[in-house]
Structure formats: C-alpha cells, structure tokens
Short mmCIF file of C-alpha atoms in Angstrom, two decimals:
data_model
loop_
_atom_site.label_atom_id
_atom_site.label_comp_id
_atom_site.label_asym_id
_atom_site.label_seq_id
_atom_site.Cartn_x
_atom_site.Cartn_y
_atom_site.Cartn_z
CA MET B 1 -86.37 4.53 -30.88
CA LEU B 2 -82.68 3.88 -30.79
CA LYS B 3 -80.47 3.80 -28.12
CA ASP B 4 -77.47 6.17 -27.76
CA THR B 5 -73.92 3.27 -27.78
CA HIS B 6 -71.83 6.09 -26.85
CA SER B 7 -74.24 6.26 -23.26
CA SER B 8 -75.29 2.66 -23.41
CA ALA B 9 -71.96 1.64 -23.50
CA GLY B 10 -70.94 4.26 -20.82
CA SER B 11 -73.68 3.06 -19.18
CA SER B 12 -72.40 -0.30 -18.36
CA LEU B 13 -68.64 0.78 -17.54
CA ALA B 14 -70.66 3.52 -15.34
CA TRP B 15 -73.29 0.32 -13.84
CA ASP B 16 -68.85 -1.61 -12.98
CA GLU B 17 -67.10 0.88 -11.11
CA LEU B 18 -70.70 1.00 -8.99
CA ASN B 19 -69.89 -2.63 -8.60
CA ARG B 20 -67.50 -1.91 -6.40
CA ALA B 21 -68.27 -0.84 -3.26
CA GLN B 22 -71.57 -3.16 -1.56
CA PRO B 23 -73.53 -1.55 1.23
CA ASP B 24 -74.46 -2.98 4.16
CA SER B 25 -79.11 -3.10 4.69
CA ILE B 26 -78.40 -0.23 6.84
CA GLN B 27 -76.38 1.18 4.58
CA LEU B 28 -78.60 0.95 1.60
CA ASP B 29 -81.95 2.36 4.16
CA ASN B 30 -80.24 5.77 4.72
CA ILE B 31 -78.97 5.87 1.50
CA LYS B 32 -82.15 5.59 -0.78
CA THR B 33 -83.60 8.66 1.57
CA GLN B 34 -79.88 10.38 -0.04
CA ILE B 35 -80.82 9.60 -3.27
CA ASP B 36 -84.70 10.71 -3.46
CA LEU B 37 -83.93 14.22 -2.17
CA VAL B 38 -80.90 14.38 -5.33
CA LEU B 39 -84.08 13.72 -7.73
CA LEU B 40 -85.80 16.44 -5.95
CA ALA B 41 -83.24 18.41 -6.55
CA LEU B 42 -83.37 18.09 -9.86
CA GLU B 43 -87.27 18.03 -9.65
CA SER B 44 -87.32 21.38 -8.27
CA LEU B 45 -84.29 23.30 -10.62
CA ALA B 46 -85.42 21.72 -14.15
CA GLY B 47 -88.96 20.57 -13.52
CA ILE B 48 -87.75 17.48 -14.72
CA GLY B 49 -89.95 14.64 -13.92
CA SER B 50 -90.98 11.13 -14.13
CA GLU B 51 -90.52 11.09 -17.87
CA ALA B 52 -88.24 12.36 -17.74
CA MET B 53 -86.68 9.76 -15.46
CA LEU B 54 -87.61 6.82 -17.19
CA GLN B 55 -86.18 8.34 -20.28
CA ALA B 56 -83.50 8.44 -18.44
CA ALA B 57 -83.55 5.12 -18.14
CA SER B 58 -84.63 3.92 -21.23
CA ALA B 59 -81.31 5.44 -22.54
CA LEU B 60 -78.84 3.76 -20.27
CA ASN B 61 -80.61 0.39 -20.67
CA LEU B 62 -81.78 0.40 -16.88
CA GLU B 63 -85.51 -0.60 -18.06
CA SER B 64 -85.10 -4.03 -16.32
CA LYS B 65 -84.59 -2.19 -13.55
CA ILE B 66 -87.50 0.87 -13.80
CA PRO B 67 -89.80 0.10 -16.62
CA ASP B 68 -92.99 1.93 -15.37
CA ARG B 69 -93.65 5.20 -13.37
CA VAL B 70 -94.94 2.27 -10.86
CA THR B 71 -91.82 0.84 -10.06
CA LEU B 72 -89.84 4.00 -9.41
CA TRP B 73 -92.79 5.74 -7.59
CA ARG B 74 -92.80 2.64 -5.25
CA LEU B 75 -88.34 3.61 -5.34
CA ARG B 76 -88.91 7.17 -4.60
CA GLN B 77 -91.97 6.07 -2.63
CA SER B 78 -89.16 3.96 -0.11
CA ASN B 79 -87.36 6.89 1.37
CA PRO B 80 -88.46 7.00 5.31
CA LEU B 81 -89.13 10.37 5.10
CA ARG B 82 -91.68 10.01 2.93
CA LYS B 83 -95.98 10.75 3.50
CA GLY B 84 -98.05 7.54 3.02
CA GLU B 85 -98.04 3.91 2.41
CA GLY B 86 -97.45 2.00 -0.34
CA GLY B 87 -93.75 2.72 -1.21
CA ARG B 88 -91.63 -0.54 -0.39
CA LYS B 89 -89.86 -0.82 2.84
CA LYS B 90 -86.47 -2.33 1.23
CA LEU B 91 -84.40 -0.62 -1.75
CA ASP B 92 -82.25 -3.58 -3.35
CA ILE B 93 -78.79 -2.38 -4.54
CA GLU B 94 -79.39 -2.69 -8.42
CA GLU B 95 -81.94 -0.77 -7.70
CA ALA B 96 -80.04 1.92 -6.16
CA ARG B 97 -77.04 2.00 -8.86
CA SER B 98 -80.41 2.23 -11.39
CA LEU B 99 -81.47 5.15 -9.58
CA VAL B 100 -77.56 6.86 -9.00
CA LEU B 101 -76.51 6.60 -12.34
CA ILE B 102 -80.39 8.19 -13.67
CA SER B 103 -79.60 11.37 -11.47
CA CYS B 104 -76.40 11.06 -12.91
CA TYR B 105 -77.54 11.71 -16.75
CA LEU B 106 -80.48 13.65 -15.30
CA ALA B 107 -77.43 16.20 -13.57
CA LYS B 108 -75.42 16.31 -16.39
CA GLN B 109 -78.01 17.15 -18.94
CA HIS B 110 -79.16 20.26 -16.82
CA GLN B 111 -75.13 21.01 -16.23
CA GLU B 112 -75.48 24.62 -17.66
CA LEU B 113 -78.70 25.17 -15.52
CA ILE B 114 -76.85 23.83 -12.77
CA ARG B 115 -73.38 25.68 -13.59
CA ARG B 116 -75.67 29.38 -14.44
CA GLY B 117 -77.32 28.27 -10.71
CA ILE B 118 -74.15 28.40 -8.74
CA ASP B 119 -72.73 31.60 -10.50
CA LEU B 120 -75.53 33.23 -8.78
CA LEU B 121 -75.28 31.54 -5.45
CA GLU B 122 -70.97 32.63 -6.01
CA GLN B 123 -72.18 36.54 -7.13
CA ALA B 124 -74.66 36.59 -4.27
CA ALA B 125 -72.61 35.85 -1.58
CA GLN B 126 -69.36 38.07 -2.69
CA ASN B 127 -72.59 40.87 -3.20
CA ASP B 128 -73.35 39.79 0.35
CA SER B 129 -76.62 39.03 -1.21
CA GLU B 130 -79.57 37.03 -0.27
CA PRO B 131 -79.46 34.16 -3.08
CA HIS B 132 -83.51 33.86 -3.03
CA LYS B 133 -83.92 37.50 -4.79
CA THR B 134 -82.41 36.10 -8.25
CA ALA B 135 -85.08 34.41 -10.38
CA LEU B 136 -83.65 31.09 -11.05
CA ILE B 137 -82.88 30.54 -7.56
CA GLY B 138 -86.05 31.81 -5.90
CA ASP B 139 -87.47 29.43 -7.92
CA TYR B 140 -85.79 26.38 -7.62
CA LEU B 141 -86.31 27.06 -3.45
CA ASP B 142 -90.15 27.90 -3.64
CA ALA B 143 -90.26 24.73 -5.83
CA PHE B 144 -87.72 22.50 -3.70
CA ASN B 145 -89.18 23.84 -0.31
CA ASN B 146 -93.40 23.38 -1.60
CA ILE B 147 -92.61 19.92 -3.05
CA TYR B 148 -90.32 18.72 0.04
CA LEU B 149 -93.18 20.01 2.13
CA GLU B 150 -96.12 18.91 -0.02
CA ARG B 151 -94.13 14.58 0.09
CA MET B 152 -91.81 15.11 2.99
CA GLU B 153 -93.44 13.03 6.63
CA ASP B 154 -90.95 15.76 8.56
CA ASP B 155 -92.75 18.83 7.09
CA ARG B 156 -93.42 19.93 10.08
CA ASN B 157 -90.03 19.90 12.29
CA VAL B 158 -88.16 21.52 9.12
CA SER B 159 -87.58 25.28 8.93
CA THR B 160 -87.17 27.49 6.10
CA ASP B 161 -83.74 27.82 6.55
CA LYS B 162 -82.76 24.25 7.03
CA LEU B 163 -84.65 23.76 4.24
CA THR B 164 -83.17 26.73 1.62
CA GLN B 165 -79.89 25.21 3.74
CA LEU B 166 -80.30 22.47 2.40
CA ALA B 167 -81.57 23.25 -0.61
CA LEU B 168 -78.41 25.55 -1.98
CA LYS B 169 -76.40 22.13 -0.52
CA LEU B 170 -78.18 19.84 -3.21
CA LEU B 171 -77.43 22.43 -5.72
CA VAL B 172 -73.45 22.67 -4.75
CA ASP B 173 -73.44 18.85 -4.92
CA LEU B 174 -75.62 18.05 -8.17
CA LEU B 175 -72.25 20.17 -9.66
CA PHE B 176 -70.21 17.80 -9.05
CA TYR B 177 -72.74 14.95 -10.03
CA SER B 178 -73.15 16.43 -13.65
CA SER B 179 -69.73 16.04 -14.33
CA PRO B 180 -68.05 13.14 -16.27
CA GLY B 181 -67.39 10.38 -12.86
CA GLY B 182 -70.09 11.71 -11.55
CA HIS B 183 -71.66 8.95 -9.89
CA ARG B 184 -68.82 7.39 -8.45
CA ARG B 185 -68.99 11.44 -6.76
CA LEU B 186 -72.74 10.60 -5.95
CA TRP B 187 -71.52 6.46 -4.55
CA LEU B 188 -69.22 7.42 -2.56
CA ALA B 189 -71.23 10.19 -0.92
CA LEU B 190 -73.87 8.15 -0.49
CA LEU B 191 -72.05 5.25 1.35
CA ASP B 192 -70.25 8.08 3.27
CA ARG B 193 -73.86 10.19 4.11
CA SER B 194 -75.62 6.86 5.66
CA GLN B 195 -72.59 5.54 8.07
CA LYS B 196 -73.38 8.46 9.99
#
C-alpha cells in the first residue's frame, strides 16, 4: 500500500509541533486517561476499532511507535481507569504524541459525522429537547456508556448523567480536534487537564 506523502509530511510537521511542550511524568500519567477517552468517543461515534487506529498509524508513519494490536492494546490499557491487568503503567512521551496524532487523524476522517452530531446537539438545545432522542446522538451515547462500563474500573461510581455529560463534552472536543491544527489543540488540552 502506498503511503500518502502529503499526510506523511504533515505528520512530521505535527510531530515537531508536539515536541515543543514537554510534560513531566505526573502529567504523562494523567494524559493517558484523557487520550483513551478521546479514542473511546471516536469508537462510540464512528464505530472505529483497532484496525482503523493501526491504519492511521501506518498512514502517519508511526508504525515504529505503534506496530501492532498488542502494542495499541497495552497503550490503551495504561489508562488507570481501565479494568484488568496486563497493560503497561507508563506511557512514554513518544507514544502519547503518536496517539494524539492518530486521534486527530481519525477525527478529521470522521469530521462530517462529528459535525452532524454537533448540529443535532445545537438543534436539541434550541428546541429544549433531550439530545439522546435523536438517532445519531442516542446511538453514540448508548455505545459510549456501554463501552465505558465494560472497560473502566470505576463503572459503579459513575452515574449515567455523568457519563452522558462526559460523552457530549468529548463529542464537542472532537470537532476541535478534527480541524486544522487539531493535534496542537488536543496536546495543549491534555497538558492543561493533566495539571488539574
């Protein structure tokens, strides 16, 4: 399969931009949770799985950082909220940058779907109606809640309302991450949230 040289060049520029901010080890610990949630939102909305994430890694020339499903699984399992053992406890900065670029690449691929979701959210707000009553948002929220409860350790401590708020916030965030410069936005948001 031929690589898209335009996206490869864009990928190395994006990589260089993410090099400017250097999170410390405590920030990196918090970042792994946030990145996993962004990927979970993309999974829930667009139905993407590990195959799409690995294809994105290949298109962005990041196979050396994320070469296979096992590596991807271990990186996502490093999220401290996740159930089970076997994931690594540490996420290094190169892996964090790789997951940021992959997340934004996939968000850009599904930008039309994300925009449709945001439009439906805005319409629901204007009409003072529940967003989950529209098919797209309802399906997204169901998928997000189900995947979260299936994978996360703190599933008993989280109310449906809190999960809905988290899912809707992530949907809005995805719109920003799907736009030009989205990787910078996501990286800065991760650094900012990791300090709180």
